[in-house]
PDB file of C-alpha atoms in Angstrom:
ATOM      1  CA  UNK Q 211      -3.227 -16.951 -19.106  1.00 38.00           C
ATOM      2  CA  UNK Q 212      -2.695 -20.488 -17.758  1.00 46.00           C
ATOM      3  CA  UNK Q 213      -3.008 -21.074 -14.555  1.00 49.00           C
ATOM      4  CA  UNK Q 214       0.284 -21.428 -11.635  1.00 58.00           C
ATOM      5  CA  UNK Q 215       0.803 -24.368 -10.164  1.00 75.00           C
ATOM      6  CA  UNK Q 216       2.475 -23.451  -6.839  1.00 81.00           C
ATOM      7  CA  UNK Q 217       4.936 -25.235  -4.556  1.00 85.00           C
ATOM      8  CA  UNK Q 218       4.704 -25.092  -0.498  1.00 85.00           C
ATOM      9  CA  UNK Q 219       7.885 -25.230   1.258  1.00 82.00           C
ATOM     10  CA  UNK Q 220       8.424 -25.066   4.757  1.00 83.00           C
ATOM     11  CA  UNK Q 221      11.667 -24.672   7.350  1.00 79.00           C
ATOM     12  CA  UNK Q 222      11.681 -24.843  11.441  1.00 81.00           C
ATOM     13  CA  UNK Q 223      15.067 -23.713  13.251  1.00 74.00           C
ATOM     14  CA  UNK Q 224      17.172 -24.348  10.586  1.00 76.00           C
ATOM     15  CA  UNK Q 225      19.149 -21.983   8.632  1.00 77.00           C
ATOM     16  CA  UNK Q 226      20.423 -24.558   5.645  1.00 81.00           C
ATOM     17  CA  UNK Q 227      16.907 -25.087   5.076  1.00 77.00           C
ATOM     18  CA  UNK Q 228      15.640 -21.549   4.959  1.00 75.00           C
ATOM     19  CA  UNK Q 229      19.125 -20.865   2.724  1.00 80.00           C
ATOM     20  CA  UNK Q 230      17.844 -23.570   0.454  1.00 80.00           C
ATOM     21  CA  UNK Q 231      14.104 -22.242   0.457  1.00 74.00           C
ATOM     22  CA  UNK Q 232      15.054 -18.628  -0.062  1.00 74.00           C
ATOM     23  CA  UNK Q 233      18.119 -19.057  -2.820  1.00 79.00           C
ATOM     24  CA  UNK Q 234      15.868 -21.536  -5.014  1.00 75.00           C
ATOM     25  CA  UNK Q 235      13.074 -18.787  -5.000  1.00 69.00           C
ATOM     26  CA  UNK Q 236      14.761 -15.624  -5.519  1.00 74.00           C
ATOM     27  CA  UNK Q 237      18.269 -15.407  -6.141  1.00 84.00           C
ATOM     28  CA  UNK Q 238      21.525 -16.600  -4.770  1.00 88.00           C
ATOM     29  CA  UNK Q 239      22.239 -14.664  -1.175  1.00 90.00           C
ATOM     30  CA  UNK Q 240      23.395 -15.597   2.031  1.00 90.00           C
ATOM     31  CA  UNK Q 241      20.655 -15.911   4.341  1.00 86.00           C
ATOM     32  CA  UNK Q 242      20.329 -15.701   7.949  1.00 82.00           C
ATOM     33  CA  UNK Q 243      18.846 -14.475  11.182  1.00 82.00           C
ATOM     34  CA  UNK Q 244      19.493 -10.735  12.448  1.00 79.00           C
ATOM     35  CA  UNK Q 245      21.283 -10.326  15.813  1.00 77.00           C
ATOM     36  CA  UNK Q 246      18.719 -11.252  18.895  1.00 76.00           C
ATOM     37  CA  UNK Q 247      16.893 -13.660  16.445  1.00 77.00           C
ATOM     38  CA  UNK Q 248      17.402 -16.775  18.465  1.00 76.00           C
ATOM     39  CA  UNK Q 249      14.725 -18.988  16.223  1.00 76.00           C
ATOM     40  CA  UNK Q 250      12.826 -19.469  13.268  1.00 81.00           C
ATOM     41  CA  UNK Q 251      10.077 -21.033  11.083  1.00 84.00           C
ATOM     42  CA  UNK Q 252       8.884 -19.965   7.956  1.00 85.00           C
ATOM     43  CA  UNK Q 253       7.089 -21.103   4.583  1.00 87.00           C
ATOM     44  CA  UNK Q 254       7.884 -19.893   1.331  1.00 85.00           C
ATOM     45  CA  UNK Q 255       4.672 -20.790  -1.347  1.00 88.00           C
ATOM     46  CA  UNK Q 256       6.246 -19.866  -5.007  1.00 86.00           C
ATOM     47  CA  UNK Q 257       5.313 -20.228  -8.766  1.00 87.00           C
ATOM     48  CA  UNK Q 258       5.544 -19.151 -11.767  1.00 87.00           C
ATOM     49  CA  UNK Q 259       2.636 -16.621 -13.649  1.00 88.00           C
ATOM     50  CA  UNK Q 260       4.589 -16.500 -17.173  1.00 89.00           C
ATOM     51  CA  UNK Q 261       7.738 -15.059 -16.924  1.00 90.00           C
ATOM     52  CA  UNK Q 262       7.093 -13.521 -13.500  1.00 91.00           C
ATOM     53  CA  UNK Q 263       7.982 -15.684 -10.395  1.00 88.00           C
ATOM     54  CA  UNK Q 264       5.464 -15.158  -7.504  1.00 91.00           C
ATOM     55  CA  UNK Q 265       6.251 -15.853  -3.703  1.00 89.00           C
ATOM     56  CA  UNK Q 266       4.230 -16.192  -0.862  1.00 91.00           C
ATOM     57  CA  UNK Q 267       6.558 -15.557   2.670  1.00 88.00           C
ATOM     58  CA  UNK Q 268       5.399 -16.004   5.642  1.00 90.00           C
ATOM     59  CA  UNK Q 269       7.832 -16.806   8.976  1.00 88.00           C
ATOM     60  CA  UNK Q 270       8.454 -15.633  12.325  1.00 87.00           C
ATOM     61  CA  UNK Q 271      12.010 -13.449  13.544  1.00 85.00           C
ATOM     62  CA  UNK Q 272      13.776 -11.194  12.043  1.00 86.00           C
ATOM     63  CA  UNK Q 273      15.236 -12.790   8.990  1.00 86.00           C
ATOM     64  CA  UNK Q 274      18.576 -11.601   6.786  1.00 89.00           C
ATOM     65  CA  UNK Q 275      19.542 -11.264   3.301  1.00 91.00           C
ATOM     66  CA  UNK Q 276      22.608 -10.611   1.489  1.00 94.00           C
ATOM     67  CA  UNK Q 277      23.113 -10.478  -1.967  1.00 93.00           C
ATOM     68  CA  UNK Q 278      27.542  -9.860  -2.579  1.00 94.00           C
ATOM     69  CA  UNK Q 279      29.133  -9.463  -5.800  1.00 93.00           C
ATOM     70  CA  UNK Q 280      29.829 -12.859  -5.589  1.00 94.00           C
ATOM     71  CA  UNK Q 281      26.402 -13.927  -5.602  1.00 92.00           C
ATOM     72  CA  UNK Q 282      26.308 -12.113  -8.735  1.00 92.00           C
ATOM     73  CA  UNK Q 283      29.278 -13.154 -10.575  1.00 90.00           C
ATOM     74  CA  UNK Q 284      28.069 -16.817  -9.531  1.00 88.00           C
ATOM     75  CA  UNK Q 285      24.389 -16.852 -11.010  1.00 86.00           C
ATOM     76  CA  UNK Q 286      23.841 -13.567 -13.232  1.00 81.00           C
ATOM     77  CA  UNK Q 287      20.355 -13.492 -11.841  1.00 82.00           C
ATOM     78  CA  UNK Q 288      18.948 -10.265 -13.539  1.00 90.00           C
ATOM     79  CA  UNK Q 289      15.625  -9.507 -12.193  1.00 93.00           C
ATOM     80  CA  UNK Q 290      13.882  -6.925 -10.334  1.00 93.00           C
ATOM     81  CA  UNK Q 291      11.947  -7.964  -6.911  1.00 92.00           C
ATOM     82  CA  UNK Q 292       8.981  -6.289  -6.088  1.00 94.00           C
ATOM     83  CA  UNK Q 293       8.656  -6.468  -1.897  1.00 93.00           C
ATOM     84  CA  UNK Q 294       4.659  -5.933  -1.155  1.00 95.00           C
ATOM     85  CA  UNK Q 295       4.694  -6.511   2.851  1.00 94.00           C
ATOM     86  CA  UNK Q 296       1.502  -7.876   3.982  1.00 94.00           C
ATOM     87  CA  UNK Q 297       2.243  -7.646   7.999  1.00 92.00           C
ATOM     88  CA  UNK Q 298       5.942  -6.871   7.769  1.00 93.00           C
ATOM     89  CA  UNK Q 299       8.593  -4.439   7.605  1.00 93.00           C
ATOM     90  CA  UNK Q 300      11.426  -4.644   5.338  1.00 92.00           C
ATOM     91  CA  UNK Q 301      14.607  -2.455   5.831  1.00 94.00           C
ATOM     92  CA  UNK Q 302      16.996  -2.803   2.688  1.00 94.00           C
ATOM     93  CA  UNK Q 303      20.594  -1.056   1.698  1.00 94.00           C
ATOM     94  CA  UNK Q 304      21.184  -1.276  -1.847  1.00 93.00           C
ATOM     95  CA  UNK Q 305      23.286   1.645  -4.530  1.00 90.00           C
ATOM     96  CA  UNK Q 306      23.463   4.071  -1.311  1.00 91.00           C
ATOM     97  CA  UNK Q 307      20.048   4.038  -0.765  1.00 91.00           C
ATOM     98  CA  UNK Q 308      18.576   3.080   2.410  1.00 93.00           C
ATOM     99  CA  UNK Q 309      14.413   2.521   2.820  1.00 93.00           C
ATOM    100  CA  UNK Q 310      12.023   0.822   5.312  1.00 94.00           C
ATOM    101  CA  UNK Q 311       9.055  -0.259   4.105  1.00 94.00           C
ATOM    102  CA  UNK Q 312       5.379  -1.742   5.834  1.00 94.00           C
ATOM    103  CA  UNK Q 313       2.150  -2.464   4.746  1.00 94.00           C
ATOM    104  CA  UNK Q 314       0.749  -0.209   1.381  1.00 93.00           C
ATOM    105  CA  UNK Q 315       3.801   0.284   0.361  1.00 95.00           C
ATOM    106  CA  UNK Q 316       5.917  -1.277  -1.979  1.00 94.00           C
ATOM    107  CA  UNK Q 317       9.952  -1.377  -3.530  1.00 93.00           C
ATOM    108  CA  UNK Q 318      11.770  -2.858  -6.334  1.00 93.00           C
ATOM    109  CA  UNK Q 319      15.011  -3.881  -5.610  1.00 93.00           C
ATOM    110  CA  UNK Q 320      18.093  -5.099  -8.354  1.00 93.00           C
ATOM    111  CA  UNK Q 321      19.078  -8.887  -7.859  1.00 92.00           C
ATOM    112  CA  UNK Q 322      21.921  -7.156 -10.634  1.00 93.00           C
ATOM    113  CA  UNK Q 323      23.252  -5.377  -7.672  1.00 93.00           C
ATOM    114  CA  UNK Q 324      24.713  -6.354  -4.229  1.00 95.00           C
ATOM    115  CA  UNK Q 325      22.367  -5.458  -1.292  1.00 95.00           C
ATOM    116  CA  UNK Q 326      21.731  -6.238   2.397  1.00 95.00           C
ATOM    117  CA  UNK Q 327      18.434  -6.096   3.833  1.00 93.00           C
ATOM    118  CA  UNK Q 328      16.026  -7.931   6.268  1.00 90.00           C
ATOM    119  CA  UNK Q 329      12.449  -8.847   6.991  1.00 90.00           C
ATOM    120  CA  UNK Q 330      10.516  -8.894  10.201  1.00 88.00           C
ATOM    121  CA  UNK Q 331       7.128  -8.665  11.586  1.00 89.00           C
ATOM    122  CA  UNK Q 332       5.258  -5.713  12.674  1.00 87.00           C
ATOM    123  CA  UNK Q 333       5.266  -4.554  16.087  1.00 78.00           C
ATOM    124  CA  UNK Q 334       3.344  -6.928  18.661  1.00 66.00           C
ATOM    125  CA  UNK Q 335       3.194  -9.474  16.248  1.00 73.00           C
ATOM    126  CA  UNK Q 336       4.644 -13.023  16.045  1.00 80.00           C
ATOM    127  CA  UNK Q 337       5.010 -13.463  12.371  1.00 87.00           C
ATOM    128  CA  UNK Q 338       5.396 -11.802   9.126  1.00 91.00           C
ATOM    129  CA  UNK Q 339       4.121 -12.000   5.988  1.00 93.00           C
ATOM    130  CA  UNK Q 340       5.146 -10.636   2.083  1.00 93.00           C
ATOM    131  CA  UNK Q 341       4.150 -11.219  -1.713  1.00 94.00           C
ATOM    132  CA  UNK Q 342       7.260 -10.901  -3.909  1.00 92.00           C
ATOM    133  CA  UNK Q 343       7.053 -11.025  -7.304  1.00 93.00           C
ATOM    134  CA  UNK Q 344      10.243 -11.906  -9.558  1.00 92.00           C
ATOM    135  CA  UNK Q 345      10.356  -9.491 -12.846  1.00 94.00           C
ATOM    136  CA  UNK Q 346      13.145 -10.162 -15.557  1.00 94.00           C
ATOM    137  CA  UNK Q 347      15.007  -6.869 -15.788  1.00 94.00           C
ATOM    138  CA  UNK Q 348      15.086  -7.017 -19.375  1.00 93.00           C
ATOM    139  CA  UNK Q 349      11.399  -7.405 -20.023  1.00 93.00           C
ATOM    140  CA  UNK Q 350      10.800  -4.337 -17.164  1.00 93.00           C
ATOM    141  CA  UNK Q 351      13.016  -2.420 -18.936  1.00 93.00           C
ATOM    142  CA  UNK Q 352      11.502  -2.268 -21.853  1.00 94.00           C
ATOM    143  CA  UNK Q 353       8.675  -0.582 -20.675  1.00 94.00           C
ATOM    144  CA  UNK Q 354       9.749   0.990 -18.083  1.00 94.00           C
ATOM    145  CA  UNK Q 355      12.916   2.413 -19.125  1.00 94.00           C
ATOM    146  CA  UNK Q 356      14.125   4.662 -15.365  1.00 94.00           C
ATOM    147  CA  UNK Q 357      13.091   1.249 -13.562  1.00 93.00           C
ATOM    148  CA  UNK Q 358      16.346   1.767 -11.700  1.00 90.00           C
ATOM    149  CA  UNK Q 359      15.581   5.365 -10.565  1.00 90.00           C
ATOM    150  CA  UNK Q 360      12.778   3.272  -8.812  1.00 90.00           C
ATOM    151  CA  UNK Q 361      14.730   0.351  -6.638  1.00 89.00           C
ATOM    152  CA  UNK Q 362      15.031   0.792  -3.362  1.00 85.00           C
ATOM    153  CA  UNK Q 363      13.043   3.933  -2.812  1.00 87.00           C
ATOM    154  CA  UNK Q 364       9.745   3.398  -0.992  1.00 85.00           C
ATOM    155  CA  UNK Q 365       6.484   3.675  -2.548  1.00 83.00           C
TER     156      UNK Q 365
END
């Protein structure tokens, strides 16, 4: 296997940045900060292992993510995410199906479909922090045929 070479990116209290910094690393959403989220800062480490993109998120608030049909009709991204939360919670909304997820756990979610979702730290703590890894859909699918039974339940 040959070795990643990985790319540091960083944003402070600005949302075109973090837009910029999210979209190039996982797919094309609207990004933003929840309601009560007055500021911001984050870095976003990401690279490629094969075929499989890798991200490292780390960032303080309560940061939003919406992926519209739009989105999808734009860029065609087909890939599922893998959300492992290191010290964060992720709440997403995607087919009907609503989960919350913290640290042990894990979901796949669709970039194929729209969904809504956010990120935010733990309780009593200033920042979060995630690994995401970026799966092509049609190489998951091939061995891992029900993958879509799978998104956006909790593990």
């Amino acid at each position: 296997m040959q070795d990643a070479s990985f790319k540091t990116t960083r944003w402070e209290n600005d949302i075109d940045s973090m837009r910029q910094v999210v979209n190039a690393g996982f797919c094309t959403c609207e990004i933003g900060l929840a309601s009560g989220t007055e500021s911001s800062q984050g870095q976003l480490e990401s690279g490629t292992l094969g075929e499989v993109g890798a991200f490292r998120y780390t960032g303080t608030g309560t940061q939003r993510a919406t992926r519209a049909a739009d989105h999808i009709a734009a860029d065609g991204d087909d890939y599922y995410v893998l959300y492992l939360p290191h010290a964060a919670q992720f709440e997403m909304h995607q087919d009907g199906r609503d989960m919350r997820i913290g640290p042990g756990m894990y979901a796949f979610v669709s970039t194929s479909r729209p969904f809504d979702g956010f990120e935010e730290p733990l309780h009593n703590r200033h920042a979060f922090s995630s690994t995401h890894l970026s799966i092509p859909a049609a190489r998951l699918r091939e061995r891992v045929p029900f993958i879509d039974d799978l998104c956006n339940v909790a593990q």
